[in-house]
Coordinates of C-alpha atoms and ligand atoms in Angstrom, one line a residue:
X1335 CA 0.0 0.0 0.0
X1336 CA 1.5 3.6 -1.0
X1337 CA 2.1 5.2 1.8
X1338 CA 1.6 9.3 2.0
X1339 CA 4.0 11.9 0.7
X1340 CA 6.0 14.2 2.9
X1341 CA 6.0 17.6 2.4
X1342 CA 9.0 19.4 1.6
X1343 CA 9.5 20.8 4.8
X1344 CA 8.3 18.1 6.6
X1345 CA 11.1 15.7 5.1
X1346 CA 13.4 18.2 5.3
X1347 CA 13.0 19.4 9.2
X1348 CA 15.3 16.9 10.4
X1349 CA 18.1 17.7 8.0
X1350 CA 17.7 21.7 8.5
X1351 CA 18.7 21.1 12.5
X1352 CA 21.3 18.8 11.7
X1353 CA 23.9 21.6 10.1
X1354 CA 26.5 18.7 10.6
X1355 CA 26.9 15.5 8.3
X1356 CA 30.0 12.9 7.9
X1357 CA 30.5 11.9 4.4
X1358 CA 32.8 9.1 4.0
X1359 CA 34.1 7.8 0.8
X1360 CA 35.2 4.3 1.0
X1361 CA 36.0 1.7 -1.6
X1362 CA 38.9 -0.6 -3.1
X1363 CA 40.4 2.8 -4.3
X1364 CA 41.6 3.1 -1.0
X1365 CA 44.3 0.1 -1.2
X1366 CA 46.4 1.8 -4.1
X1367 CA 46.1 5.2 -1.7
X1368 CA 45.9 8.1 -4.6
X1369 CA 42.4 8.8 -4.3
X1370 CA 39.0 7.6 -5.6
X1371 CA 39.7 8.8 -9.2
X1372 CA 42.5 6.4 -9.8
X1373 CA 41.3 4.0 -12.0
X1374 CA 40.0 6.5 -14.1
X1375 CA 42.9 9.2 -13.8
X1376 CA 45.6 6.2 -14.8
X1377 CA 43.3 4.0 -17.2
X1378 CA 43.5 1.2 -15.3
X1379 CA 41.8 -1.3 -17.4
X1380 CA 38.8 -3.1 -15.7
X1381 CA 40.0 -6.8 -15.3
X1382 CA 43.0 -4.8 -14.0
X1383 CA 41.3 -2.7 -11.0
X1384 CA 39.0 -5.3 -10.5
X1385 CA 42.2 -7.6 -8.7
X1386 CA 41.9 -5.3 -6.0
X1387 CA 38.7 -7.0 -4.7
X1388 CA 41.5 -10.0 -4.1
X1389 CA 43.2 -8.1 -1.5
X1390 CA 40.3 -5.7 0.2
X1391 CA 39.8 -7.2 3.3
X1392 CA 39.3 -4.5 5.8
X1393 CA 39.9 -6.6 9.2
X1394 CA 40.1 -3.9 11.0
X1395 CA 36.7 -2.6 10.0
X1396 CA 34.6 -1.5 12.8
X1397 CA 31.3 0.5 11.7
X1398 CA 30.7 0.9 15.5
X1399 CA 34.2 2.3 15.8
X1400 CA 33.1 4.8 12.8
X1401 CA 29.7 5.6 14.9
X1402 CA 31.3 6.5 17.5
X1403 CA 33.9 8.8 16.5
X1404 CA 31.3 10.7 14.3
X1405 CA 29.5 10.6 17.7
X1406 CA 32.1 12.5 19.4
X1407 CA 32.5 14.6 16.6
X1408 CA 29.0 16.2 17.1
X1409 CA 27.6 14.7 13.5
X1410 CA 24.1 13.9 13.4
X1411 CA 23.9 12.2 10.3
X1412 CA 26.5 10.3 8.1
X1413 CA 26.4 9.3 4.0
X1414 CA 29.0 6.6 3.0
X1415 CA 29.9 5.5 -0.7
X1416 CA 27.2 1.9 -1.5
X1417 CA 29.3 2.7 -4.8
X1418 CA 31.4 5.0 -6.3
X1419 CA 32.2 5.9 -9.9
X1420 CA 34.8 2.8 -10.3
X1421 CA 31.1 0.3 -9.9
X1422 CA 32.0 -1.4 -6.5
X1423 CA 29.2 -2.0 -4.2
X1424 CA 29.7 -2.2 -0.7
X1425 CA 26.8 -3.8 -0.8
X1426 CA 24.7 -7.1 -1.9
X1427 CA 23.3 -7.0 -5.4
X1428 CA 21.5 -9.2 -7.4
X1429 CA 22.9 -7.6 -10.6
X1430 CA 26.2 -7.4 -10.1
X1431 CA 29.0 -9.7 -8.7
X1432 CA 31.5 -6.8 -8.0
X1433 CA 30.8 -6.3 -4.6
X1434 CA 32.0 -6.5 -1.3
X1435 CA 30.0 -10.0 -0.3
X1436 CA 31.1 -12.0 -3.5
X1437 CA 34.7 -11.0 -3.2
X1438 CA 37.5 -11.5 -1.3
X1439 CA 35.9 -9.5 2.3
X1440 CA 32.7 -11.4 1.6
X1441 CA 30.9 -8.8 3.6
X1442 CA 28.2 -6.6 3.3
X1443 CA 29.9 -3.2 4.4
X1444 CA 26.7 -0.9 4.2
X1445 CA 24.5 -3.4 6.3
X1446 CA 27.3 -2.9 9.2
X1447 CA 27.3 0.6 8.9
X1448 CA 23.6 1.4 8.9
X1449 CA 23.3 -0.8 11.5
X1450 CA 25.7 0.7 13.8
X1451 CA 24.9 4.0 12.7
X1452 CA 21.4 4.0 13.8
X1453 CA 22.3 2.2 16.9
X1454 CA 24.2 5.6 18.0
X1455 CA 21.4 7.4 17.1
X1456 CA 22.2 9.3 13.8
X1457 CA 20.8 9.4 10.3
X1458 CA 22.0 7.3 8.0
X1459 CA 22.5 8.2 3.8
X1460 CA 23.9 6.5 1.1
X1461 CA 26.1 7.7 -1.9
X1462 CA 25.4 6.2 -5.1
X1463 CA 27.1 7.1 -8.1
X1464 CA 25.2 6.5 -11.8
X1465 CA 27.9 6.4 -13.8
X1466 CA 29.7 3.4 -13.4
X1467 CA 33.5 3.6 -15.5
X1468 CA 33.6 -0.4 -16.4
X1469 CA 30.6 0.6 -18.7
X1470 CA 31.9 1.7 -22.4
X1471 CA 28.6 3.2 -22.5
X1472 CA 29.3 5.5 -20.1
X1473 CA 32.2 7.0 -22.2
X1474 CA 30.2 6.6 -25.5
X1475 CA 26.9 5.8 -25.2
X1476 CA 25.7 6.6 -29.3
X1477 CA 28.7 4.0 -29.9
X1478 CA 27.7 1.4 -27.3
X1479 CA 24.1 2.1 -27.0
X1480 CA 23.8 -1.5 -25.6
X1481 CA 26.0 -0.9 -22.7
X1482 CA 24.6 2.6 -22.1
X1483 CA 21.2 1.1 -21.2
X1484 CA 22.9 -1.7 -19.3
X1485 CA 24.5 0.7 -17.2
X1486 CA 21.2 2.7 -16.8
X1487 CA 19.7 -0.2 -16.0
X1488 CA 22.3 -1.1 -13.3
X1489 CA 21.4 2.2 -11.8
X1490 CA 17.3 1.4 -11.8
X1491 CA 18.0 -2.4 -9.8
X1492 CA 20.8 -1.2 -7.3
X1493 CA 18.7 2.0 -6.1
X1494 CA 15.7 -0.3 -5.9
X1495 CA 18.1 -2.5 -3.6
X1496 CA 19.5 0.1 -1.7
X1497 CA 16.2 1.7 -0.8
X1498 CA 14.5 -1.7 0.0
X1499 CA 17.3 -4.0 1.9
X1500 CA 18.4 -1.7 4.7
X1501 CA 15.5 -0.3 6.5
X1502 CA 14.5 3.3 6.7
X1503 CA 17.5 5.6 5.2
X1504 CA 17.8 9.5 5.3
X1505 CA 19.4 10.6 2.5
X1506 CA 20.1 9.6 -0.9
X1507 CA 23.2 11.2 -2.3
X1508 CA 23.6 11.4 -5.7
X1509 CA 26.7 11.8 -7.8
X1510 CA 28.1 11.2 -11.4
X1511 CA 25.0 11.7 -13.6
X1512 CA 27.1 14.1 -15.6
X1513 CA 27.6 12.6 -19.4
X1514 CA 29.9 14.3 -21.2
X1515 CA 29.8 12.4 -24.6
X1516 CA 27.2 12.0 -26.9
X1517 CA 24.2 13.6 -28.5
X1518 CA 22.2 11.1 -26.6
X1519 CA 23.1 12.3 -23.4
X1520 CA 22.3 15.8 -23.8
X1521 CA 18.6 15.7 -21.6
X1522 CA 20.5 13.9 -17.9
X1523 CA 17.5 12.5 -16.4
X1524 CA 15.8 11.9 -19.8
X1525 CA 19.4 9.6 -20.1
X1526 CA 19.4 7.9 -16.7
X1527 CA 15.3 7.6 -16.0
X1528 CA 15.8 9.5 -12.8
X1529 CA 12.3 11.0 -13.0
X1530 CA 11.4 7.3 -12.3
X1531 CA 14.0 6.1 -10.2
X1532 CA 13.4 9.0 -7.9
X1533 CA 9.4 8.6 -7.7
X1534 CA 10.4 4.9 -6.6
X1535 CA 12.5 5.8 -4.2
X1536 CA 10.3 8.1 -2.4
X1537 CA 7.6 5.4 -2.3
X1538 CA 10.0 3.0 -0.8
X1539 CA 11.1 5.6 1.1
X1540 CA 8.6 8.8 1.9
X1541 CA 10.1 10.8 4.5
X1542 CA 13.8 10.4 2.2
X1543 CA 15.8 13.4 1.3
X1544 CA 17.7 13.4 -2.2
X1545 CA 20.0 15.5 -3.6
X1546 CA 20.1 17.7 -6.9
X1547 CA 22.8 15.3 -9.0
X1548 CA 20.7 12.9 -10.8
X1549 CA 19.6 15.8 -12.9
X1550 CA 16.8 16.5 -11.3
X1551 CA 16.7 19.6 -8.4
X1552 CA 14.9 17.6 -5.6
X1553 CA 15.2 18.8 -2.5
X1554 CA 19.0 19.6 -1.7
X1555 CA 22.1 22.2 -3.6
X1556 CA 25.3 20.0 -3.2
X1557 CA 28.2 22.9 -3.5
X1558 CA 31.3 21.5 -3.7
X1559 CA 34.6 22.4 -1.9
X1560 CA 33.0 25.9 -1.1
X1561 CA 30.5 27.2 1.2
X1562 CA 27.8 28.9 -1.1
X1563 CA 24.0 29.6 0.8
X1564 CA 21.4 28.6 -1.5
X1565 CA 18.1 31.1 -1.5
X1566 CA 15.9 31.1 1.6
X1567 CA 13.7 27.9 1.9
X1568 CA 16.0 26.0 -0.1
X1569 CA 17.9 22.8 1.1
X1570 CA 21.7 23.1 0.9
X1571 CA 24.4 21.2 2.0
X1572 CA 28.1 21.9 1.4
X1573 CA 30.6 19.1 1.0
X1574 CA 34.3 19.0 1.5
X1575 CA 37.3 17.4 2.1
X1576 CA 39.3 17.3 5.1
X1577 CA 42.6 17.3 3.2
X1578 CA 43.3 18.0 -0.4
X1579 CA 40.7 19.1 -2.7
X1580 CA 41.1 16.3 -5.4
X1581 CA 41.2 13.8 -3.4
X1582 CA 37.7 11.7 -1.1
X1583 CA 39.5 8.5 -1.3
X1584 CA 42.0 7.6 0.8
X1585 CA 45.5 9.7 -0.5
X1586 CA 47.7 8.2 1.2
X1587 CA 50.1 11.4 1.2
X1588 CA 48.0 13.8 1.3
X1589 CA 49.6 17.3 2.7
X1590 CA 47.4 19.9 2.5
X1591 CA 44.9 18.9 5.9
X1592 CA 42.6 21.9 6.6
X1593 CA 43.2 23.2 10.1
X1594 CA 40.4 23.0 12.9
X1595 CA 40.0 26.7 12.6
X1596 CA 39.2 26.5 8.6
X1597 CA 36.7 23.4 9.1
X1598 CA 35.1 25.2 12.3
X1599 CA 34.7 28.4 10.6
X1600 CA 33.1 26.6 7.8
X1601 CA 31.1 24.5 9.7
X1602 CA 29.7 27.9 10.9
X1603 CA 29.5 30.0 7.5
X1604 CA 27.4 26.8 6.4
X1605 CA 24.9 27.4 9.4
X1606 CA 24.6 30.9 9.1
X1607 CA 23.1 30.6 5.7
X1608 CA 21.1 27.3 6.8
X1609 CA 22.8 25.0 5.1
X1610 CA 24.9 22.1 6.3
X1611 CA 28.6 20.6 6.3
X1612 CA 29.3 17.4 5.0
X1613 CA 33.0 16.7 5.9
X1614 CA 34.5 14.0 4.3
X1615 CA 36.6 11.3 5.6
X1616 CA 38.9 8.5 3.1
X1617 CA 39.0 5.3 5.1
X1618 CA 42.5 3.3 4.4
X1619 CA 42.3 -0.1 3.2
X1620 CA 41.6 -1.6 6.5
X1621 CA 38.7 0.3 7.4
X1622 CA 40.7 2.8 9.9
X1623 CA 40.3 6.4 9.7
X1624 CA 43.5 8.2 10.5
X1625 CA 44.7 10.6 12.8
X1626 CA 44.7 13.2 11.0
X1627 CA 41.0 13.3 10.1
X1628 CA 40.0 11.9 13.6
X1629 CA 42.0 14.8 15.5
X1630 CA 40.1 16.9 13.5
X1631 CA 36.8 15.5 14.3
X1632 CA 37.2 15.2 17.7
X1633 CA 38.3 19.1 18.1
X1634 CA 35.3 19.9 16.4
X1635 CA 32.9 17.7 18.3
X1636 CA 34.7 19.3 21.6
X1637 CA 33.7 22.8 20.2
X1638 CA 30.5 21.5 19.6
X1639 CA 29.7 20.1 23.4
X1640 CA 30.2 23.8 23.9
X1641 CA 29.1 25.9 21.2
X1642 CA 26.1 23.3 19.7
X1643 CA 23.3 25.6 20.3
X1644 CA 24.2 28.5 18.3
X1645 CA 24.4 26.0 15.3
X1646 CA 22.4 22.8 15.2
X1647 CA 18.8 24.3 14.4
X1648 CA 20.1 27.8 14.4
X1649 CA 18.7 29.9 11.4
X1650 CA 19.9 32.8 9.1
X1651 CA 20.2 36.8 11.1
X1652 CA 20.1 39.9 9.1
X1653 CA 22.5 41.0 11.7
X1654 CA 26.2 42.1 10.2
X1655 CA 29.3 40.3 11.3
X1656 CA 31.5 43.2 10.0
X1657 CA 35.1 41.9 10.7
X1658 CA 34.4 39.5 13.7
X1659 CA 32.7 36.8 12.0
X1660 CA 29.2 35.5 11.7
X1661 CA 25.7 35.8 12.9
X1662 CA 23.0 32.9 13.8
X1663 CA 19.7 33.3 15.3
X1664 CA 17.2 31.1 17.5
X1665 CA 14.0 33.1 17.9
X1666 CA 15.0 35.9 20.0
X1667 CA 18.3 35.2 20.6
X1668 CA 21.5 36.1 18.2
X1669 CA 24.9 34.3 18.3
X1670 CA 28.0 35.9 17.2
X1671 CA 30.3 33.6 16.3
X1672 CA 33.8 35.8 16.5
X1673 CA 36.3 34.3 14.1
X1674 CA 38.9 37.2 15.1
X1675 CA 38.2 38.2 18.5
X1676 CA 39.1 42.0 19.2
X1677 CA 39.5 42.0 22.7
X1678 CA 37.6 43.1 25.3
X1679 CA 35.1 44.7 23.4
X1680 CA 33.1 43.9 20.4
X1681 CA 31.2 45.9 18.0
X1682 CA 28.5 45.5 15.2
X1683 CA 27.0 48.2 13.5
X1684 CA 23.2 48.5 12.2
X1685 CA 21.6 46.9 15.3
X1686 CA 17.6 47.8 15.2
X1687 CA 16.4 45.5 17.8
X1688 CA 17.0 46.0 21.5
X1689 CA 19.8 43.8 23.0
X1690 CA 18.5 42.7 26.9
X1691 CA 22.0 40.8 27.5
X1692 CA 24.6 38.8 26.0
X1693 CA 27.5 35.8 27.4
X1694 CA 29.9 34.3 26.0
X1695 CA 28.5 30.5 25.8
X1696 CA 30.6 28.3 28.4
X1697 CA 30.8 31.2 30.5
X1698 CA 28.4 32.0 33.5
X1699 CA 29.3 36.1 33.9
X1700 CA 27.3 38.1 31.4
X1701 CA 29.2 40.6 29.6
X1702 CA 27.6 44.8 29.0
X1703 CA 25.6 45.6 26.4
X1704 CA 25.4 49.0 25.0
X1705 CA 23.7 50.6 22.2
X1706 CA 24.1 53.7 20.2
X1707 CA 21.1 55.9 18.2
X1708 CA 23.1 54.9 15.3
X1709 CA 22.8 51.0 16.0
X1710 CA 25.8 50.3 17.0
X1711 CA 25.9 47.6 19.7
X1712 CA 28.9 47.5 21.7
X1713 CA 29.5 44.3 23.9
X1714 CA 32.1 45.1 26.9
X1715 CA 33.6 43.2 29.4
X1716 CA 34.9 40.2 27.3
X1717 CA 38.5 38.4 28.2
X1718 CA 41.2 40.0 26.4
X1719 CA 42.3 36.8 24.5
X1720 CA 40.5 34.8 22.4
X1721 CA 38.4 32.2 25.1
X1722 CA 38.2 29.9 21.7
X1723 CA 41.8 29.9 19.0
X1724 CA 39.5 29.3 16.1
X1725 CA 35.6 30.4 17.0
X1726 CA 34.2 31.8 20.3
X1727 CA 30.2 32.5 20.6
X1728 CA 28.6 35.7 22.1
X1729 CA 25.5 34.6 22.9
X1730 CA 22.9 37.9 23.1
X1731 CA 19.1 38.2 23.9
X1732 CA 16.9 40.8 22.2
X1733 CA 13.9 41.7 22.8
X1734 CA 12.2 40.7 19.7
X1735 CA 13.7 38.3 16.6
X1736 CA 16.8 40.4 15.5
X1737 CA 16.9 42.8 13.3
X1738 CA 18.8 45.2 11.0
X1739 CA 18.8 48.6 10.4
X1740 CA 18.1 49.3 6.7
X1741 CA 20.3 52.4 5.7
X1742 CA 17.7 54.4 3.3
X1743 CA 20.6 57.2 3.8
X1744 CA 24.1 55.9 3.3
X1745 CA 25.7 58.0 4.7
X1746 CA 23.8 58.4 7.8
X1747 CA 25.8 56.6 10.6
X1748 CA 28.1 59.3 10.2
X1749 CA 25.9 61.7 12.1
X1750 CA 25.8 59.3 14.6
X1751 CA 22.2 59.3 14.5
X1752 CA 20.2 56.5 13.3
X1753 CA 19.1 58.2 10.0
Ligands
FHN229 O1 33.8 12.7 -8.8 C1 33.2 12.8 -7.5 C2 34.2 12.8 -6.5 O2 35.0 11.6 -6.5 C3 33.6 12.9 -5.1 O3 32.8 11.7 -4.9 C4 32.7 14.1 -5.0 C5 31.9 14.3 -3.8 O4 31.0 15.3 -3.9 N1 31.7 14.1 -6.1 C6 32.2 13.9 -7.5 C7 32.6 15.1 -8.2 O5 31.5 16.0 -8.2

């Protein structure tokens, strides 16, 4: 029996408090170490790539171990790779026999993980890629028309298993519809079917939030490697990598890891345009994460115990950050989050709503509040160094949801007068 549609903001409440999602991308890509791309990037021909199933044997897989570091990390929900663009499932499928259970590991790596994910209480989403590189179609689909509708038909049988084999899931995450080649492939989801493939998904699956890459908008904008705010209303979600930007897959040297101050900060530019941050991790070949992304996690999940409220549900404020940083907003309250802390007093201009009080969050003494006819607001009585390296939160009460002063005349505020 069909069971009734969600409404867009009803499917979507959940994932607008969250703010904070763990992507990981996790596959046999990870033995070689040079990121998920390699069999394409060095041509690796298919019988060729496909040894590595002979030696992916993660023993040292844990999906409890994963839970609970994305736990700790202040996560609420997670999306792992079922399949990437190289066409291994980490799952069972009827219609293919490159996967995790009929190779070498014999295990099916996305039951584990859904399992122990919603035993620690988070959301649980799975990556799928369409495109799938052992498919000439994919690279020329007017030459191998026959292969083309193989692969699309790949793509029709493994979401219907994804999205009926595992219980209730969160998210489906999208990726690789793109077709470069071919006049054929001009119309995306007239190519793949995702018009149907999504319709079935969402009766399998009613309350499920997708993403925008199977050609089709849905209900979530997937920037990449930058923190763009999608309009008002919309659904947005910004992924990125903890280390280089080519690379989701396990690099094995990888040298460029963001630092806790750049992944906190964008953590928080995310949530003050209501959108989320996906941060990826690239398990190594024996299902460990390393130390350099776990560090990293755990420092943000620390800043989190603290700092949580002024981001998970928090919502967009008209306020200005000016040089400090960044506004969100709960209802009455505003929280500046202060990227460069100025000492022991902090100013934003263009305040219209009266400030009651304001605190530094993880501190009990409340700090002055002051306010000029021009709208400045001046917040005194702060600690002279930064209480947080990367990100510390002034937490202030108004007496109504915060507003901003509109400037009809520009050049007002140099009166000193409001206008
Ligand atoms: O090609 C992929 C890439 O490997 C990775 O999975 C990212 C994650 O968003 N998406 C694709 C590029 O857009």
């Amino acid at each position: 029996m069909a069971q009734k549609r969600m409404t867009y903001r009803q499917r979507m409440a959940w994932f607008h408090k969250a703010r904070f999602g763990l992507f990981i991308h996790w596959g046999l890509y990870a033995i070689p170490g040079r990121g998920e791309w390699v069999m394409f990037q060095e041509r690796i021909p298919k019988d060729q790539y496909a040894k590595l199933a002979d030696r992916f044997n993660p023993r040292k897989f844990d999906a409890e171990a994963w839970a609970d570091l994305a736990v700790k990390a202040g996560v609420k929900y997670a999306v792992l790779t079922t399949r990437h663009h190289d066409g291994f499932c980490l799952f069972d499928s009827q219609v293919s026999d490159f996967t995790s259970v009929k190779t070498r590991a014999k295990r099916d790596f996305v039951a584990e993980y859904v399992t122990a994910f919603r035993k620690a209480g988070l959301k649980v989403g799975f990556y799928y890629s369409l495109l799938d590189w052992r498919f000439p179609g994919y690279f020329d689909p007017d030459k191998h028309p026959d292969s083309a509708r193989r692969m699309v038909r790949q793509f029709h049988d493994q979401v219907r298993e994804l999205m009926t084999n595992y219980g209730k899931i969160d998210v489906l995450w999208y990726d690789g519809a793109w077709i470069a080649h071919g006049a054929s492939t001009k119309n995306v989801p007239k190519f793949w079917g995702s018009e149907k493939v999504n319709a079935m998904a969402r009766e399998l699956q009613p309350h499920i939030v997708i993403n925008n890459r199977s050609g089709i908008d849905e209900d979530l904008d997937t920037p990449e490697q930058h923190v763009t705010a999608s309009a008002p209303g919309r659904g947005w979600e910004s992924c990125m990598t903890i280390g280089d930007s080519c690379g989701w897959g396990c690099i094995r040297n990888n040298p460029n890891w963001k630092t806790v101050p750049q992944l906190l900060q964008n953590l928080v530019t995310a949530a003050a345009g209501e959108g989320n941050y996906l941060l990826n991790v690239g398990p190594q070949p024996d299902g460990t994460i390393r130390n350099e992304e776990r560090e990293r996690l755990l420092a943000m999940g620390k800043w989190l115990r603290t700092n949580g409220e002024a981001v998970y549900g928090s919502e967009r404020c008209p306020l200005h950050g000016g040089m400090l940083g960044a506004w969100t907003a709960k209802g009455h309250v505003g929280y500046l989050h202060v990227f460069r802390w100025p000492g022991e007093e902090a100013v934003v201009p263009l305040v219209k709503t009266k400030a009651k009080w304001a605190r530094l969050l993880g501190a009990d003494k409340r700090a002055k509040v002051r306010q000029e006819e021009n709208g400045r607001l001046v917040i005194s009585g702060l600690p002279k160094r930064p209480p947080h390296p990367a990100v510390s939160v002034i937490k202030v009460a108004f007496e109504g949801n915060p507003k901003a002063m509109a400037e009809k005349d520009r050049a007002a505020w140099l009166s000193g007068k409001a206008r």
